[in-house]
Amino acid sequence: MSEVLQAPTRGFPASEFKARTRNAQALMADQGLDGILLMTEPEVRYFSGFHTLFWQSPTRPWFLFIPTQGKPIAVIPEIGAALMRQTWIDDVRTWSAPAPTDDGISLLTDLLSPLASSSGRLGVLKGHETGLRMPLGDYERLMEGLPGLEVEDATGLVRSLRMVKSEAEIEKLSHICAIGSRVFSEVPKLAREGLPFEELFRLFRREAMYHGADDVPYLVGGADQGGYHDVISPPSPRPLQKGDIFMLDTGATWDGYYCDFDRNWAIGLADDLSKRAYDTLWRATEAGIEAARPGNTCAELFQAMQSVIAEMDDQGGDVGRLGHGLGMQLTEWPSHAAFDDTVIEENMVLTLEPSLSYGDGRIMVHEENIVVRASGAKLLTRRAPAELPVI
């Protein structure tokens, strides 16, 4: 086994969060917002640096308020106070949670009452790929206690900031993609005929941790004779067999940032149709790399890949899109889809994920991670081989 990759510095300096907050406040001024209330983990972490796995528990809500000037204000359960005070946030207001009758509602009401009394406009995330992350009943109760408050959708504002990554974020994403690439290079040494597919998953996770990943919260794949039929089910105990085509798709993390890409292999031999499908997707990815330039739209990027996929499959694998944004979440805005006219900008980090259906209900998916620079796309992942590899 090779040595662990040298890692960047964990976390961010306070200047990173100051810049993010100033950028948000400038957009708030343009849109006439008097504050933004954030309730979901990526957004709270993006503006505060508050990084914990405790979000996996649904018991307690967490809130971060961005005012028109100054630092954000945290309204959180007392259990998180010590960690939040290690961030750049100064104003940390807490309550003893869980408290089903008043889980932070009184504190939020006190904080937001000045806005309500002046008919202020509060931004919250309402759009696609967002969630409330607090009980709906509590939210309704909060709004009832703030008559005069106008609630506006701040999804576009937050989305525009998070889609374009800082150099410090790109460094973390590059590091976890390098780890993922190294682990995928080890798969031919791990996989073999007769190995249960679920055991390969365990070996992959172990290898990822050895090479420096913090976690592998997402690992999916498929394996079957002549091609797989599904890529989201738990791994089967079925042993790998000669003639199988299998795929692994990993979302490993380092310091809260994800890689998200896959690789395909054949066991013993590859049938001609699967080799053709692989070649088609490899070329579709090349078309995507070429099209991922500042000024193009995600719809144009989708069409560049889809035009190649159509050589074998005019439905594009029926997954709805051919890639997405990447960062603190496995999938982020935007979507490479016919419906998404988001303009690609420099320093966006994206996945290119063409897929197709072929043969008797078989599918194949290919995926790479890129960062968009002024001159075009740069691979963060080690490019897959041009021909379907055989183990």
Coordinates of N, CA and C in Angstrom, one line a residue, residues 42-206:
P42 N -25.5 22.3 5.9 CA -24.5 22.9 5.0 C -24.5 24.4 5.1
E43 N -25.7 25.0 5.2 CA -25.7 26.5 5.3 C -25.2 27.0 6.6
V44 N -25.6 26.4 7.7 CA -25.0 26.8 9.0 C -23.5 26.6 9.0
R45 N -23.0 25.5 8.5 CA -21.6 25.3 8.4 C -20.9 26.3 7.5
Y46 N -21.5 26.6 6.4 CA -20.9 27.5 5.4 C -20.6 28.9 5.9
F47 N -21.5 29.4 6.7 CA -21.3 30.7 7.3 C -20.7 30.8 8.7
S48 N -20.6 29.7 9.3 CA -20.1 29.7 10.7 C -18.8 28.9 10.9
G49 N -18.7 27.8 10.2 CA -17.6 26.8 10.4 C -18.0 25.8 11.4
F50 N -19.2 25.7 11.9 CA -19.7 24.8 12.9 C -19.8 23.4 12.2
H51 N -18.9 22.5 12.5 CA -18.8 21.2 11.9 C -18.9 20.1 12.9
T52 N -20.0 19.3 12.8 CA -20.2 18.2 13.7 C -21.1 17.2 13.1
L53 N -20.9 15.9 13.5 CA -21.8 14.8 13.0 C -23.1 14.8 13.8
F54 N -23.2 15.6 14.8 CA -24.4 15.6 15.7 C -25.7 15.9 14.9
W55 N -25.5 16.5 13.7 CA -26.7 16.8 12.9 C -27.4 15.5 12.5
Q56 N -26.7 14.3 12.6 CA -27.4 13.1 12.2 C -28.6 12.8 13.2
S57 N -28.6 13.4 14.3 CA -29.7 13.2 15.2 C -30.8 14.2 14.8
P58 N -32.0 13.8 14.7 CA -33.1 14.7 14.3 C -33.8 15.4 15.5
T59 N -33.3 15.1 16.7 CA -34.0 15.6 17.9 C -34.0 17.1 18.1
R60 N -32.9 17.7 17.7 CA -32.7 19.2 18.1 C -32.6 20.0 16.8
P61 N -33.3 21.1 16.7 CA -33.1 22.1 15.6 C -31.9 23.0 15.9
W62 N -31.4 23.6 14.9 CA -30.2 24.5 15.0 C -30.5 25.7 14.0
F63 N -30.1 26.9 14.5 CA -30.5 28.1 13.7 C -29.3 29.0 13.6
L64 N -29.1 29.7 12.5 CA -28.1 30.7 12.3 C -28.8 31.9 11.6
F65 N -28.7 33.1 12.2 CA -29.3 34.3 11.6 C -28.2 35.2 11.0
I66 N -28.4 35.6 9.8 CA -27.4 36.5 9.2 C -28.1 37.9 9.1
P67 N -27.6 38.9 9.9 CA -28.1 40.2 9.9 C -27.6 41.0 8.7
T68 N -28.1 42.2 8.5 CA -27.6 43.1 7.4 C -26.2 43.6 7.6
Q69 N -25.7 43.6 8.8 CA -24.4 44.0 9.1 C -23.8 43.1 10.3
G70 N -22.5 43.0 10.3 CA -21.9 42.2 11.4 C -22.0 40.7 11.2
K71 N -21.5 40.0 12.3 CA -21.4 38.6 12.2 C -22.8 37.9 12.3
P72 N -22.9 36.7 11.9 CA -24.1 35.9 12.1 C -24.3 35.6 13.6
I73 N -25.5 35.3 13.9 CA -25.9 35.0 15.3 C -26.4 33.6 15.4
A74 N -25.9 32.8 16.3 CA -26.3 31.4 16.4 C -27.3 31.2 17.5
V75 N -28.4 30.5 17.2 CA -29.4 30.1 18.2 C -29.5 28.6 18.2
I76 N -28.8 28.0 19.2 CA -28.6 26.6 19.1 C -28.8 25.9 20.5
P77 N -29.0 24.6 20.5 CA -29.1 23.9 21.8 C -27.8 24.0 22.6
E78 N -27.9 24.0 23.9 CA -26.7 24.2 24.7 C -25.6 23.2 24.5
I79 N -26.0 22.0 24.1 CA -25.0 20.9 23.9 C -24.0 21.3 22.8
G80 N -24.4 22.3 21.9 CA -23.4 22.7 20.9 C -22.7 24.0 21.2
A81 N -22.9 24.5 22.3 CA -22.4 25.9 22.6 C -20.8 25.9 22.6
A82 N -20.2 24.9 23.2 CA -18.7 24.9 23.3 C -18.1 24.8 21.9
L83 N -18.6 24.0 21.1 CA -18.1 23.9 19.7 C -18.4 25.2 18.9
M84 N -19.6 25.7 19.0 CA -19.9 26.9 18.2 C -19.0 28.1 18.7
R85 N -18.6 28.1 20.0 CA -17.8 29.2 20.5 C -16.3 29.1 20.0
Q86 N -16.0 28.0 19.4 CA -14.7 27.8 18.8 C -14.6 28.4 17.4
T87 N -15.8 28.7 16.9 CA -15.8 29.3 15.5 C -15.6 30.8 15.6
W88 N -15.8 31.5 14.6 CA -15.6 32.9 14.6 C -16.9 33.7 15.1
I89 N -17.9 32.9 15.4 CA -19.2 33.5 15.9 C -19.0 33.9 17.3
D90 N -19.5 35.1 17.6 CA -19.4 35.7 19.0 C -20.7 35.5 19.7
D91 N -21.8 35.8 19.0 CA -23.2 35.8 19.7 C -23.8 34.4 19.6
V92 N -23.7 33.7 20.6 CA -24.3 32.3 20.7 C -25.3 32.3 21.7
R93 N -26.6 32.1 21.3 CA -27.7 32.0 22.2 C -28.2 30.6 22.3
T94 N -28.4 30.1 23.5 CA -28.7 28.7 23.7 C -29.9 28.4 24.6
W95 N -30.4 27.2 24.4 CA -31.5 26.7 25.3 C -31.2 25.3 25.6
S96 N -31.8 24.8 26.7 CA -31.6 23.4 27.1 C -32.6 22.5 26.2
A97 N -32.0 21.7 25.4 CA -32.8 20.9 24.4 C -32.4 19.4 24.6
P98 N -33.4 18.6 24.3 CA -34.7 18.9 23.6 C -35.7 19.5 24.6
A99 N -36.5 20.4 24.0 CA -37.6 21.0 24.8 C -38.8 21.1 23.8
P100 N -39.6 20.1 23.7 CA -40.7 20.0 22.7 C -41.6 21.2 22.8
T101 N -41.8 21.8 23.9 CA -42.8 22.9 24.0 C -42.2 24.2 23.6
D102 N -40.8 24.3 23.6 CA -40.2 25.6 23.2 C -38.8 25.3 22.8
D103 N -38.6 24.7 21.6 CA -37.3 24.3 21.1 C -36.7 25.5 20.4
G104 N -36.3 26.5 21.1 CA -35.6 27.7 20.6 C -36.6 28.7 20.0
I105 N -37.9 28.5 20.1 CA -38.9 29.4 19.5 C -38.9 30.7 20.2
S106 N -38.8 30.7 21.6 CA -38.8 32.0 22.3 C -37.5 32.8 21.9
L107 N -36.4 32.1 21.9 CA -35.1 32.9 21.5 C -35.2 33.4 20.1
L108 N -35.8 32.7 19.2 CA -35.9 33.2 17.8 C -36.9 34.3 17.7
T109 N -38.0 34.2 18.5 CA -39.0 35.3 18.5 C -38.3 36.6 19.0
D110 N -37.6 36.5 20.1 CA -36.9 37.7 20.6 C -35.9 38.3 19.6
L111 N -35.2 37.4 18.9 CA -34.2 37.9 17.9 C -34.9 38.5 16.7
L112 N -36.0 38.0 16.2 CA -36.7 38.5 15.0 C -37.8 39.5 15.2
S113 N -38.1 39.7 16.5 CA -39.2 40.7 16.8 C -38.9 42.1 16.2
P114 N -37.7 42.6 16.3 CA -37.5 43.9 15.7 C -37.7 44.0 14.2
L115 N -37.5 42.9 13.5 CA -37.8 42.9 12.1 C -39.3 42.9 11.9
A116 N -40.0 42.1 12.7 CA -41.4 42.0 12.5 C -42.1 43.3 12.8
S117 N -41.6 44.0 13.8 CA -42.3 45.3 14.2 C -42.1 46.4 13.2
S118 N -41.1 46.2 12.3 CA -40.8 47.2 11.2 C -41.2 46.6 9.9
S119 N -42.0 45.6 9.8 CA -42.4 44.9 8.6 C -41.2 44.5 7.7
G120 N -40.2 44.0 8.4 CA -39.0 43.6 7.7 C -39.2 42.3 6.9
R121 N -38.2 42.1 6.0 CA -38.2 41.0 5.1 C -37.2 40.0 5.5
L122 N -37.6 38.8 5.8 CA -36.7 37.7 6.3 C -36.6 36.7 5.2
G123 N -35.4 36.3 4.8 CA -35.1 35.3 3.9 C -35.0 33.9 4.5
V124 N -35.6 32.9 3.9 CA -35.4 31.5 4.3 C -35.3 30.7 3.0
L125 N -34.8 29.5 3.2 CA -34.7 28.7 2.0 C -36.0 27.9 1.7
K126 N -36.6 28.2 0.6 CA -37.9 27.6 0.2 C -37.8 26.7 -1.1
G127 N -36.7 26.8 -1.8 CA -36.6 26.2 -3.1 C -36.3 24.8 -3.2
H128 N -36.1 24.3 -4.4 CA -35.7 22.9 -4.7 C -34.4 22.6 -4.1
E129 N -34.3 21.4 -3.5 CA -33.2 20.8 -2.8 C -32.9 21.5 -1.5
T130 N -34.0 22.0 -0.9 CA -33.9 22.6 0.5 C -34.9 21.9 1.4
G131 N -34.7 22.1 2.7 CA -35.7 21.5 3.6 C -35.7 22.4 4.8
L132 N -36.8 22.3 5.7 CA -37.0 23.2 6.8 C -36.1 22.8 8.0
R133 N -35.9 21.5 8.3 CA -35.1 21.0 9.4 C -35.5 21.5 10.8
M134 N -36.8 21.8 10.9 CA -37.4 22.1 12.2 C -38.9 21.6 12.1
P135 N -39.5 21.3 13.1 CA -40.9 20.8 13.0 C -41.8 21.9 12.4
L136 N -42.6 21.5 11.4 CA -43.5 22.4 10.7 C -44.4 23.1 11.7
G137 N -44.8 22.4 12.8 CA -45.7 23.1 13.8 C -44.9 24.2 14.5
D138 N -43.6 24.0 14.8 CA -42.8 25.0 15.4 C -42.7 26.2 14.5
Y139 N -42.4 25.9 13.2 CA -42.3 27.0 12.2 C -43.6 27.9 12.2
E140 N -44.7 27.2 12.1 CA -46.0 27.9 12.1 C -46.2 28.7 13.3
R141 N -45.8 28.2 14.5 CA -45.9 28.9 15.7 C -45.0 30.1 15.8
L142 N -43.8 30.0 15.2 CA -42.9 31.1 15.2 C -43.4 32.2 14.3
M143 N -44.0 31.9 13.2 CA -44.5 32.9 12.3 C -45.7 33.6 12.9
E144 N -46.6 32.8 13.6 CA -47.7 33.4 14.3 C -47.3 34.4 15.3
G145 N -46.2 34.2 15.9 CA -45.7 35.1 17.0 C -44.9 36.3 16.4
L146 N -44.8 36.4 15.1 CA -44.1 37.5 14.4 C -45.0 38.2 13.4
P147 N -46.1 38.7 13.8 CA -47.0 39.4 12.8 C -46.3 40.6 12.2
G148 N -46.5 40.7 10.9 CA -45.8 41.8 10.2 C -44.6 41.4 9.5
L149 N -44.0 40.3 9.9 CA -42.8 39.8 9.2 C -43.1 39.2 7.8
E150 N -42.4 39.7 6.8 CA -42.5 39.2 5.5 C -41.4 38.1 5.2
V151 N -41.8 36.9 4.8 CA -40.9 35.8 4.6 C -40.7 35.7 3.1
E152 N -39.4 35.8 2.7 CA -39.1 35.7 1.3 C -38.2 34.5 1.0
D153 N -38.1 34.1 -0.2 CA -37.3 32.9 -0.6 C -35.8 33.4 -0.8
A154 N -34.9 32.9 -0.1 CA -33.5 33.2 -0.2 C -32.7 32.1 -0.9
T155 N -33.4 31.2 -1.5 CA -32.7 30.0 -2.1 C -31.7 30.5 -3.1
G156 N -32.1 31.4 -4.0 CA -31.3 31.8 -5.1 C -30.0 32.5 -4.6
L157 N -30.2 33.3 -3.5 CA -29.1 34.1 -3.0 C -28.0 33.1 -2.4
V158 N -28.5 32.2 -1.6 CA -27.5 31.2 -1.0 C -26.9 30.3 -2.0
R159 N -27.7 29.9 -2.9 CA -27.3 29.0 -4.0 C -26.2 29.7 -4.8
S160 N -26.3 31.0 -5.2 CA -25.3 31.6 -6.0 C -24.0 31.7 -5.3
L161 N -24.0 31.8 -3.9 CA -22.7 31.8 -3.2 C -22.1 30.4 -3.1
R162 N -22.9 29.5 -2.7 CA -22.3 28.1 -2.5 C -21.9 27.4 -3.8
M163 N -22.5 27.8 -4.9 CA -22.1 27.1 -6.2 C -20.7 27.4 -6.6
V164 N -20.2 28.6 -6.3 CA -18.9 29.1 -6.7 C -17.9 28.9 -5.5
K165 N -16.9 28.1 -5.6 CA -16.1 27.7 -4.5 C -14.9 28.6 -4.4
S166 N -14.4 28.8 -3.2 CA -13.2 29.5 -2.9 C -12.0 28.6 -3.2
E167 N -10.8 29.2 -3.3 CA -9.6 28.3 -3.5 C -9.4 27.4 -2.4
A168 N -9.7 27.8 -1.2 CA -9.6 26.9 0.0 C -10.5 25.7 -0.1
E169 N -11.7 26.0 -0.6 CA -12.7 24.9 -0.7 C -12.2 23.9 -1.8
I170 N -11.7 24.5 -2.9 CA -11.2 23.7 -4.1 C -10.1 22.8 -3.6
E171 N -9.2 23.3 -2.8 CA -8.1 22.5 -2.3 C -8.6 21.3 -1.5
K172 N -9.6 21.5 -0.7 CA -10.2 20.3 0.0 C -10.8 19.3 -0.9
L173 N -11.5 19.8 -1.9 CA -12.2 19.0 -2.9 C -11.2 18.2 -3.7
S174 N -10.1 18.9 -4.1 CA -9.1 18.3 -4.8 C -8.4 17.1 -4.0
H175 N -8.3 17.4 -2.7 CA -7.6 16.4 -1.9 C -8.5 15.1 -1.8
I176 N -9.8 15.3 -1.5 CA -10.6 14.1 -1.4 C -10.8 13.4 -2.7
C177 N -10.8 14.1 -3.8 CA -10.8 13.4 -5.1 C -9.6 12.6 -5.4
A178 N -8.4 13.2 -4.9 CA -7.2 12.4 -5.1 C -7.2 11.2 -4.2
I179 N -7.8 11.2 -3.0 CA -7.9 10.0 -2.2 C -8.8 9.0 -2.9
G180 N -9.9 9.5 -3.4 CA -10.8 8.6 -4.1 C -10.2 7.9 -5.3
S181 N -9.4 8.7 -6.1 CA -8.7 8.2 -7.3 C -7.7 7.1 -6.9
R182 N -7.0 7.3 -5.8 CA -6.1 6.3 -5.3 C -6.8 5.0 -4.9
V183 N -7.9 5.2 -4.2 CA -8.6 4.0 -3.8 C -9.1 3.2 -5.0
F184 N -9.7 3.9 -6.0 CA -10.2 3.2 -7.2 C -9.0 2.5 -7.9
S185 N -7.8 3.0 -7.8 CA -6.7 2.3 -8.5 C -6.3 1.0 -7.8
E186 N -6.8 0.9 -6.5 CA -6.5 -0.4 -5.8 C -7.6 -1.4 -6.0
V187 N -8.7 -1.1 -6.6 CA -9.8 -2.0 -6.8 C -9.4 -3.3 -7.5
P188 N -8.6 -3.2 -8.6 CA -8.2 -4.5 -9.3 C -7.5 -5.4 -8.4
K189 N -6.8 -4.9 -7.3 CA -6.2 -5.8 -6.3 C -7.1 -6.3 -5.3
L190 N -8.3 -5.7 -5.1 CA -9.3 -6.1 -4.1 C -10.3 -7.0 -4.7
A191 N -10.8 -6.7 -5.9 CA -11.9 -7.5 -6.5 C -11.3 -8.8 -7.2
R192 N -12.1 -9.8 -7.1 CA -11.8 -11.1 -7.8 C -13.0 -11.9 -7.9
E193 N -12.9 -12.8 -8.9 CA -14.0 -13.8 -9.1 C -14.2 -14.6 -7.8
G194 N -15.5 -14.7 -7.3 CA -15.8 -15.4 -6.1 C -15.9 -14.5 -4.9
L195 N -15.5 -13.3 -5.0 CA -15.6 -12.4 -3.8 C -17.1 -11.8 -3.7
P196 N -17.7 -12.0 -2.6 CA -19.1 -11.4 -2.4 C -19.0 -9.9 -2.6
F197 N -20.0 -9.4 -3.4 CA -20.0 -8.0 -3.7 C -20.0 -7.1 -2.5
E198 N -20.8 -7.6 -1.4 CA -20.8 -6.8 -0.2 C -19.5 -6.7 0.5
E199 N -18.7 -7.8 0.3 CA -17.3 -7.8 0.9 C -16.4 -6.8 0.2
L200 N -16.6 -6.6 -1.1 CA -15.8 -5.6 -1.8 C -16.1 -4.2 -1.3
F201 N -17.4 -4.0 -0.9 CA -17.7 -2.7 -0.3 C -17.0 -2.4 1.0
R202 N -16.9 -3.5 1.8 CA -16.2 -3.3 3.1 C -14.7 -3.1 2.8
L203 N -14.1 -3.8 1.8 CA -12.7 -3.6 1.5 C -12.4 -2.2 1.0
F204 N -13.4 -1.7 0.2 CA -13.2 -0.3 -0.4 C -13.2 0.7 0.7
R205 N -14.2 0.6 1.6 CA -14.3 1.5 2.7 C -13.0 1.5 3.6
R206 N -12.5 0.3 3.8 CA -11.3 0.2 4.6 C -10.1 0.9 3.9

